[in-house]
Amino acid sequence: MIVWITGPSASGKSTINYKVVESLGVGYRNKKHSVDFYSFNDIIAIGRYSKPGRTLNGTDGVMVGKDKLKKFIDVEYPNWRHILMDGSKFVNEEVLDHLLKYNVKIFYLDVPMDKIINRSQKRNNGWDKQNTLRKRENQIKKYDALYNMPKYKELIEIRENLNMEDSNKIVNEILEIFSPIDKGGLSFG
């Protein structure tokens, strides 16, 4: 299954992703088809994960176009029990349509605008500084339009992510999907 954590900037995608990745054990950095990923035995996490809090981790840091990402998923999907993704860079109808042929669950993190702005101010990084209120509102409108399309309804799980308690619930939900987690043996890839 592909598990994709997505939502607006500062909605908590990376925080949840890091907690899931930490629970998977030791990961091994791989690079195939120009797409960085980490393998955890039978699970992979797409993207760069050098340290928590860094901007452009996950799929947002994958420096390829949508066609290369789709090809990567087509080639690698049969090789892994689960694929973990987080980010918003590739959230568009073309990529979502491509993923319809796979077993996919998308966790959309729903966070009120005041919380997003507060989190952005606390992070105080270049990405957050260049995001205006209008850009953020447009990003949320884009998500709403996509996720309300009937063809995606069964893929999308909307989750409030207002605090660490909410984040931990989402992490546990994803880990339940990944169970049993095999922490022994050699890594694939």
Short mmCIF file of C-alpha atoms in Angstrom, two decimals:
data_model
loop_
_atom_site.label_atom_id
_atom_site.label_comp_id
_atom_site.label_asym_id
_atom_site.label_seq_id
_atom_site.Cartn_x
_atom_site.Cartn_y
_atom_site.Cartn_z
CA MET A 1 0.00 0.00 0.00
CA ILE A 2 1.06 3.58 -0.65
CA VAL A 3 0.50 5.83 2.36
CA TRP A 4 0.74 9.52 1.52
CA ILE A 5 0.69 12.19 4.23
CA THR A 6 -0.27 15.52 2.74
CA GLY A 7 -1.73 18.88 3.59
CA PRO A 8 -0.86 22.56 3.50
CA SER A 9 2.52 23.89 4.52
CA ALA A 10 2.96 23.73 8.34
CA SER A 11 0.14 21.21 8.78
CA GLY A 12 2.47 18.68 10.46
CA LYS A 13 3.33 16.33 7.58
CA SER A 14 7.03 16.04 8.39
CA THR A 15 6.44 15.66 12.13
CA ILE A 16 4.13 12.69 11.54
CA ASN A 17 6.43 11.23 8.89
CA TYR A 18 9.47 11.38 11.19
CA LYS A 19 7.61 9.64 13.98
CA VAL A 20 6.54 6.86 11.62
CA VAL A 21 10.06 6.53 10.18
CA GLU A 22 11.61 6.40 13.67
CA SER A 23 9.32 3.48 14.50
CA LEU A 24 10.49 1.55 11.43
CA GLY A 25 14.02 1.08 12.78
CA VAL A 26 17.26 1.60 10.92
CA GLY A 27 16.78 2.80 7.36
CA TYR A 28 19.15 2.62 4.43
CA ARG A 29 19.49 5.48 1.96
CA ASN A 30 18.91 4.48 -1.65
CA LYS A 31 18.77 6.32 -4.93
CA LYS A 32 17.14 4.78 -7.97
CA HIS A 33 15.63 6.51 -10.96
CA SER A 34 16.86 9.85 -9.49
CA VAL A 35 14.45 9.47 -6.56
CA ASP A 36 15.90 9.40 -3.04
CA PHE A 37 14.32 6.94 -0.64
CA TYR A 38 15.04 5.06 2.54
CA SER A 39 14.36 1.35 2.84
CA PHE A 40 13.23 -0.27 6.06
CA ASN A 41 13.18 -3.96 5.17
CA ASP A 42 9.86 -4.24 3.30
CA ILE A 43 8.81 -0.57 3.57
CA ILE A 44 10.28 2.48 1.83
CA ALA A 45 9.94 6.18 2.60
CA ILE A 46 10.34 8.43 -0.42
CA GLY A 47 12.44 11.57 0.02
CA ARG A 48 15.31 13.04 2.00
CA TYR A 49 15.27 12.62 5.76
CA SER A 50 18.53 14.11 7.00
CA LYS A 51 17.07 15.66 10.14
CA PRO A 52 13.71 16.63 11.61
CA GLY A 53 12.50 20.16 10.96
CA ARG A 54 14.31 20.59 7.67
CA THR A 55 12.22 22.05 4.89
CA LEU A 56 11.70 20.18 1.64
CA ASN A 57 11.97 16.71 3.11
CA GLY A 58 9.74 13.94 1.83
CA THR A 59 8.47 14.23 -1.73
CA ASP A 60 8.81 18.03 -1.61
CA GLY A 61 12.58 17.49 -1.68
CA VAL A 62 12.51 15.00 -4.56
CA MET A 63 14.03 16.95 -7.43
CA VAL A 64 12.35 15.19 -10.34
CA GLY A 65 9.20 15.84 -12.32
CA LYS A 66 5.90 14.05 -11.90
CA ASP A 67 6.59 11.63 -14.76
CA LYS A 68 9.78 10.35 -13.12
CA LEU A 69 7.99 9.98 -9.78
CA LYS A 70 5.18 8.02 -11.45
CA LYS A 71 7.73 5.77 -13.20
CA PHE A 72 9.55 5.23 -9.90
CA ILE A 73 6.31 4.14 -8.23
CA ASP A 74 5.43 1.86 -11.16
CA VAL A 75 8.83 0.12 -10.94
CA GLU A 76 9.16 -0.02 -7.16
CA TYR A 77 5.57 -0.67 -6.00
CA PRO A 78 5.76 -4.46 -6.53
CA ASN A 79 9.07 -4.64 -4.61
CA TRP A 80 7.82 -3.32 -1.27
CA ARG A 81 5.01 -4.09 1.13
CA HIS A 82 4.40 -0.37 1.74
CA ILE A 83 5.55 2.97 0.35
CA LEU A 84 5.43 6.03 2.64
CA MET A 85 5.26 9.51 1.13
CA ASP A 86 4.80 12.93 2.66
CA GLY A 87 4.55 16.28 0.97
CA SER A 88 2.45 18.45 -1.28
CA LYS A 89 4.66 18.94 -4.36
CA PHE A 90 3.05 16.18 -6.43
CA VAL A 91 -0.55 16.66 -5.30
CA ASN A 92 -2.38 17.12 -8.58
CA GLU A 93 -5.01 15.31 -10.59
CA GLU A 94 -2.53 13.66 -12.96
CA VAL A 95 -0.52 12.02 -10.17
CA LEU A 96 -3.62 11.08 -8.17
CA ASP A 97 -5.18 9.50 -11.27
CA HIS A 98 -1.99 7.50 -11.82
CA LEU A 99 -2.12 6.20 -8.25
CA LEU A 100 -5.71 4.96 -8.63
CA LYS A 101 -4.36 1.66 -9.99
CA TYR A 102 -2.60 0.98 -6.67
CA ASN A 103 -3.73 0.39 -3.13
CA VAL A 104 -3.43 3.96 -1.75
CA LYS A 105 -4.44 5.77 1.40
CA ILE A 106 -3.95 9.52 1.61
CA PHE A 107 -3.95 11.23 4.98
CA TYR A 108 -4.89 14.87 4.45
CA LEU A 109 -3.99 16.97 7.48
CA ASP A 110 -6.71 19.52 8.10
CA VAL A 111 -5.47 22.44 10.17
CA PRO A 112 -7.15 25.84 10.66
CA MET A 113 -5.37 28.78 9.04
CA ASP A 114 -4.56 30.46 12.37
CA LYS A 115 -2.68 27.33 13.52
CA ILE A 116 -0.83 27.09 10.19
CA ILE A 117 0.30 30.70 10.46
CA ASN A 118 1.34 30.24 14.08
CA ARG A 119 3.37 27.12 13.24
CA SER A 120 4.96 28.88 10.27
CA GLN A 121 6.02 31.80 12.44
CA LYS A 122 7.57 29.43 14.99
CA ARG A 123 9.47 27.55 12.27
CA ASN A 124 10.66 30.85 10.82
CA ASN A 125 12.29 29.39 7.71
CA GLY A 126 12.60 30.80 4.22
CA TRP A 127 9.79 28.67 2.82
CA ASP A 128 7.33 29.90 5.42
CA LYS A 129 8.42 33.51 5.04
CA GLN A 130 7.63 33.53 1.32
CA ASN A 131 4.19 31.93 1.74
CA THR A 132 1.59 34.68 1.93
CA LEU A 133 -1.87 34.23 3.38
CA ARG A 134 -3.24 34.27 -0.18
CA LYS A 135 -0.85 31.49 -1.29
CA ARG A 136 -1.89 29.39 1.70
CA GLU A 137 -5.60 29.96 1.03
CA ASN A 138 -5.12 29.01 -2.64
CA GLN A 139 -3.26 25.85 -1.62
CA ILE A 140 -6.15 24.82 0.64
CA LYS A 141 -8.69 25.58 -2.12
CA LYS A 142 -6.68 23.37 -4.49
CA TYR A 143 -6.73 20.51 -1.97
CA ASP A 144 -10.45 20.94 -1.32
CA ALA A 145 -11.24 20.84 -5.04
CA LEU A 146 -9.18 17.67 -5.58
CA TYR A 147 -10.25 15.80 -2.48
CA ASN A 148 -13.93 16.46 -3.07
CA MET A 149 -13.82 14.75 -6.46
CA PRO A 150 -15.83 11.50 -6.23
CA LYS A 151 -13.05 9.44 -7.85
CA TYR A 152 -10.74 10.16 -4.87
CA LYS A 153 -13.24 9.87 -2.00
CA GLU A 154 -12.23 6.33 -1.06
CA LEU A 155 -8.51 7.20 -1.02
CA ILE A 156 -8.66 10.21 1.28
CA GLU A 157 -8.68 10.16 5.07
CA ILE A 158 -9.09 13.69 6.44
CA ARG A 159 -7.52 14.08 9.87
CA GLU A 160 -7.41 17.10 12.15
CA ASN A 161 -3.88 17.76 13.30
CA LEU A 162 -4.22 20.44 15.94
CA ASN A 163 -1.69 19.19 18.51
CA MET A 164 0.80 16.43 19.34
CA GLU A 165 -2.01 14.19 20.59
CA ASP A 166 -3.62 14.34 17.13
CA SER A 167 -0.24 13.74 15.47
CA ASN A 168 0.38 10.69 17.65
CA LYS A 169 -3.05 9.25 16.76
CA ILE A 170 -2.28 9.61 13.05
CA VAL A 171 1.18 8.05 13.54
CA ASN A 172 -0.42 5.08 15.32
CA GLU A 173 -3.01 4.73 12.57
CA ILE A 174 -0.26 4.55 9.94
CA LEU A 175 1.81 2.14 12.02
CA GLU A 176 -1.27 -0.07 12.34
CA ILE A 177 -1.46 -0.17 8.52
CA PHE A 178 2.23 -1.10 8.42
CA SER A 179 1.88 -3.86 11.07
CA PRO A 180 3.57 -6.14 11.47
CA ILE A 181 6.74 -4.08 11.17
CA ASP A 182 9.71 -6.30 10.42
CA LYS A 183 12.74 -4.71 12.10
CA GLY A 184 15.06 -7.66 11.61
CA GLY A 185 16.94 -8.99 8.63
CA LEU A 186 18.50 -7.20 5.73
CA SER A 187 17.13 -4.24 3.89
CA PHE A 188 15.94 -4.51 0.32
CA GLY A 189 16.93 -1.99 -2.35
#
